Amino acid sequence: MEKFNLQSSNTGQSNEEPLESPLAEKAWQDVRSYFAEVPFAAPAAGFTLRWQERLAEQRLKKQQRQNWRMLALTGGLAIVLLIIFGVSTVSSFDAIKQQVFTMFFRFAYLLAYADAGVDLISSLLNSNLGRFTLPIWILLSLAAAMFSALWGVLYQRITNPRRIQL
């Protein structure tokens, strides 16, 4: 290339003007052949391994930063909600009495409904216990097992959503 630059400067042509001489065409052919002969550069030994390790570290740090941000956000929101709740409940002690009374009243209703459900199930089982044969017991057990497994799978999917790895 130095030879080409020297020759072009001797002819009085600038490098900015297109050269249409056979010498320029020959020089471009030499450059093209040189690029065709030169092998592609390979990364240095261990580069990809170091890059993958650095990428994994960066992802881990990003995940940790995101976790800290979410913790700070939820903690801040919890503090704000506690302050709002504290101010609203302290402002009126009658409201506190009303809330406690309502909470105990609803809890009593929940216990009453649970007791009624247990009574209903026990009466159904006691009255029809002799009518259930072995195949019906097996089917009921299988249905209970399937519903339990379905509940477990759904609980696992809800609590541990699938994460997309890039």
Short mmCIF file of C-alpha atoms in Angstrom, two decimals:
data_model
loop_
_atom_site.label_atom_id
_atom_site.label_comp_id
_atom_site.label_asym_id
_atom_site.label_seq_id
_atom_site.Cartn_x
_atom_site.Cartn_y
_atom_site.Cartn_z
CA MET A 1 0.00 0.00 0.00
CA GLU A 2 2.91 2.35 0.71
CA LYS A 3 4.14 1.72 -2.81
CA PHE A 4 0.72 2.59 -4.16
CA ASN A 5 0.52 5.78 -2.08
CA LEU A 6 3.97 6.88 -3.25
CA GLN A 7 3.10 6.26 -6.87
CA SER A 8 -0.20 8.12 -6.61
CA SER A 9 1.54 11.09 -5.02
CA ASN A 10 4.06 11.12 -7.84
CA THR A 11 1.33 11.33 -10.46
CA GLY A 12 -0.17 14.35 -8.74
CA GLN A 13 -3.52 12.70 -7.97
CA SER A 14 -5.02 13.06 -4.53
CA ASN A 15 -6.29 10.09 -2.53
CA GLU A 16 -9.80 11.53 -2.55
CA GLU A 17 -10.23 11.33 -6.32
CA PRO A 18 -11.14 7.96 -7.80
CA LEU A 19 -8.22 6.38 -9.63
CA GLU A 20 -9.05 4.75 -12.90
CA SER A 21 -5.59 3.67 -13.89
CA PRO A 22 -4.51 0.06 -14.41
CA LEU A 23 -2.07 0.50 -11.55
CA ALA A 24 -4.91 1.35 -9.14
CA GLU A 25 -6.97 -1.60 -10.36
CA LYS A 26 -3.97 -3.89 -9.84
CA ALA A 27 -3.47 -2.52 -6.32
CA TRP A 28 -7.12 -3.16 -5.44
CA GLN A 29 -6.85 -6.71 -6.78
CA ASP A 30 -3.78 -7.22 -4.59
CA VAL A 31 -5.70 -5.94 -1.56
CA ARG A 32 -8.68 -8.22 -2.31
CA SER A 33 -6.44 -11.26 -2.75
CA TYR A 34 -4.59 -10.42 0.47
CA PHE A 35 -7.88 -10.27 2.39
CA ALA A 36 -8.98 -13.55 0.80
CA GLU A 37 -5.75 -15.29 1.87
CA VAL A 38 -5.63 -14.00 5.45
CA PRO A 39 -7.41 -16.37 7.86
CA PHE A 40 -10.10 -15.04 10.14
CA ALA A 41 -8.86 -14.00 13.53
CA ALA A 42 -9.70 -16.40 16.32
CA PRO A 43 -10.24 -15.25 19.89
CA ALA A 44 -7.35 -15.58 22.29
CA ALA A 45 -7.06 -18.77 24.29
CA GLY A 46 -9.62 -18.86 27.08
CA PHE A 47 -11.43 -15.74 25.88
CA THR A 48 -14.82 -17.41 25.46
CA LEU A 49 -14.54 -19.07 28.85
CA ARG A 50 -13.63 -15.77 30.52
CA TRP A 51 -16.45 -14.03 28.63
CA GLN A 52 -19.00 -16.64 29.71
CA GLU A 53 -17.83 -16.39 33.33
CA ARG A 54 -18.04 -12.60 33.22
CA LEU A 55 -21.50 -12.81 31.64
CA ALA A 56 -22.67 -15.18 34.39
CA GLU A 57 -21.25 -12.84 37.04
CA GLN A 58 -22.95 -9.84 35.44
CA ARG A 59 -26.27 -11.67 35.33
CA LEU A 60 -25.89 -12.68 38.96
CA LYS A 61 -25.07 -9.11 40.00
CA LYS A 62 -28.01 -7.82 37.96
CA GLN A 63 -30.31 -10.33 39.66
CA GLN A 64 -28.97 -9.35 43.08
CA ARG A 65 -29.47 -5.64 42.34
CA GLN A 66 -33.00 -6.39 41.18
CA ASN A 67 -33.67 -8.41 44.35
CA TRP A 68 -32.39 -5.58 46.57
CA ARG A 69 -34.49 -3.06 44.67
CA MET A 70 -37.61 -5.19 45.07
CA LEU A 71 -36.84 -5.71 48.75
CA ALA A 72 -36.38 -1.97 49.24
CA LEU A 73 -39.56 -1.23 47.29
CA THR A 74 -41.70 -3.72 49.19
CA GLY A 75 -40.16 -2.68 52.51
CA GLY A 76 -40.83 0.97 51.73
CA LEU A 77 -44.40 0.21 50.72
CA ALA A 78 -44.90 -1.83 53.89
CA ILE A 79 -43.63 1.05 56.01
CA VAL A 80 -45.89 3.52 54.20
CA LEU A 81 -48.88 1.21 54.66
CA LEU A 82 -48.07 0.75 58.35
CA ILE A 83 -47.86 4.50 58.81
CA ILE A 84 -51.18 5.02 57.01
CA PHE A 85 -52.79 2.21 58.99
CA GLY A 86 -51.37 3.56 62.25
CA VAL A 87 -52.59 7.09 61.58
CA SER A 88 -56.05 5.91 60.55
CA THR A 89 -56.49 3.63 63.57
CA VAL A 90 -55.07 6.01 66.15
CA SER A 91 -57.32 8.80 64.94
CA SER A 92 -60.38 7.02 66.25
CA PHE A 93 -60.41 4.44 69.05
CA ASP A 94 -64.05 3.67 68.29
CA ALA A 95 -62.99 2.53 64.85
CA ILE A 96 -60.46 0.16 66.45
CA LYS A 97 -63.18 -1.39 68.60
CA GLN A 98 -65.37 -1.77 65.54
CA GLN A 99 -62.58 -3.43 63.55
CA VAL A 100 -61.67 -5.87 66.33
CA PHE A 101 -65.34 -6.75 66.84
CA THR A 102 -65.81 -7.33 63.10
CA MET A 103 -62.68 -9.48 62.93
CA PHE A 104 -63.83 -11.73 65.80
CA PHE A 105 -67.35 -11.90 64.36
CA ARG A 106 -66.03 -13.06 60.97
CA PHE A 107 -63.71 -15.57 62.63
CA ALA A 108 -66.68 -17.01 64.56
CA TYR A 109 -68.64 -17.35 61.29
CA LEU A 110 -65.67 -19.13 59.70
CA LEU A 111 -65.52 -21.61 62.58
CA ALA A 112 -69.28 -22.20 62.37
CA TYR A 113 -69.09 -22.90 58.62
CA ALA A 114 -66.12 -25.25 59.13
CA ASP A 115 -68.00 -27.12 61.86
CA ALA A 116 -71.08 -27.44 59.66
CA GLY A 117 -68.92 -28.78 56.81
CA VAL A 118 -67.30 -31.38 59.07
CA ASP A 119 -70.74 -32.45 60.36
CA LEU A 120 -72.05 -32.77 56.80
CA ILE A 121 -69.13 -34.86 55.60
CA SER A 122 -69.15 -37.12 58.68
CA SER A 123 -72.90 -37.71 58.41
CA LEU A 124 -72.58 -38.57 54.71
CA LEU A 125 -69.76 -41.00 55.39
CA ASN A 126 -71.49 -42.60 58.39
CA SER A 127 -74.81 -43.06 56.62
CA ASN A 128 -73.36 -44.43 53.37
CA LEU A 129 -70.36 -46.30 54.77
CA GLY A 130 -71.98 -49.70 54.27
CA ARG A 131 -73.06 -48.87 50.71
CA PHE A 132 -69.54 -48.10 49.50
CA THR A 133 -67.89 -51.13 47.97
CA LEU A 134 -64.17 -51.61 47.39
CA PRO A 135 -64.17 -50.24 43.79
CA ILE A 136 -65.96 -47.08 44.92
CA TRP A 137 -63.41 -46.60 47.73
CA ILE A 138 -60.59 -47.06 45.21
CA LEU A 139 -62.17 -44.53 42.83
CA LEU A 140 -62.69 -42.03 45.64
CA SER A 141 -59.09 -42.52 46.80
CA LEU A 142 -57.78 -42.06 43.24
CA ALA A 143 -59.89 -38.93 42.79
CA ALA A 144 -58.58 -37.52 46.07
CA ALA A 145 -55.00 -38.35 45.05
CA MET A 146 -55.47 -36.76 41.62
CA PHE A 147 -56.94 -33.60 43.13
CA SER A 148 -54.10 -33.47 45.65
CA ALA A 149 -51.51 -33.87 42.88
CA LEU A 150 -53.28 -31.24 40.77
CA TRP A 151 -53.31 -28.89 43.74
CA GLY A 152 -49.58 -29.49 44.30
CA VAL A 153 -48.70 -28.85 40.65
CA LEU A 154 -50.81 -25.69 40.51
CA TYR A 155 -49.33 -24.45 43.79
CA GLN A 156 -45.80 -25.07 42.48
CA ARG A 157 -46.51 -23.27 39.20
CA ILE A 158 -48.05 -20.29 40.94
CA THR A 159 -45.32 -19.92 43.54
CA ASN A 160 -42.38 -20.67 41.18
CA PRO A 161 -43.14 -19.21 37.76
CA ARG A 162 -40.97 -20.33 34.87
CA ARG A 163 -38.11 -17.95 34.22
CA ILE A 164 -36.78 -17.35 30.75
CA GLN A 165 -33.00 -17.64 30.57
CA LEU A 166 -31.24 -15.61 27.93
#
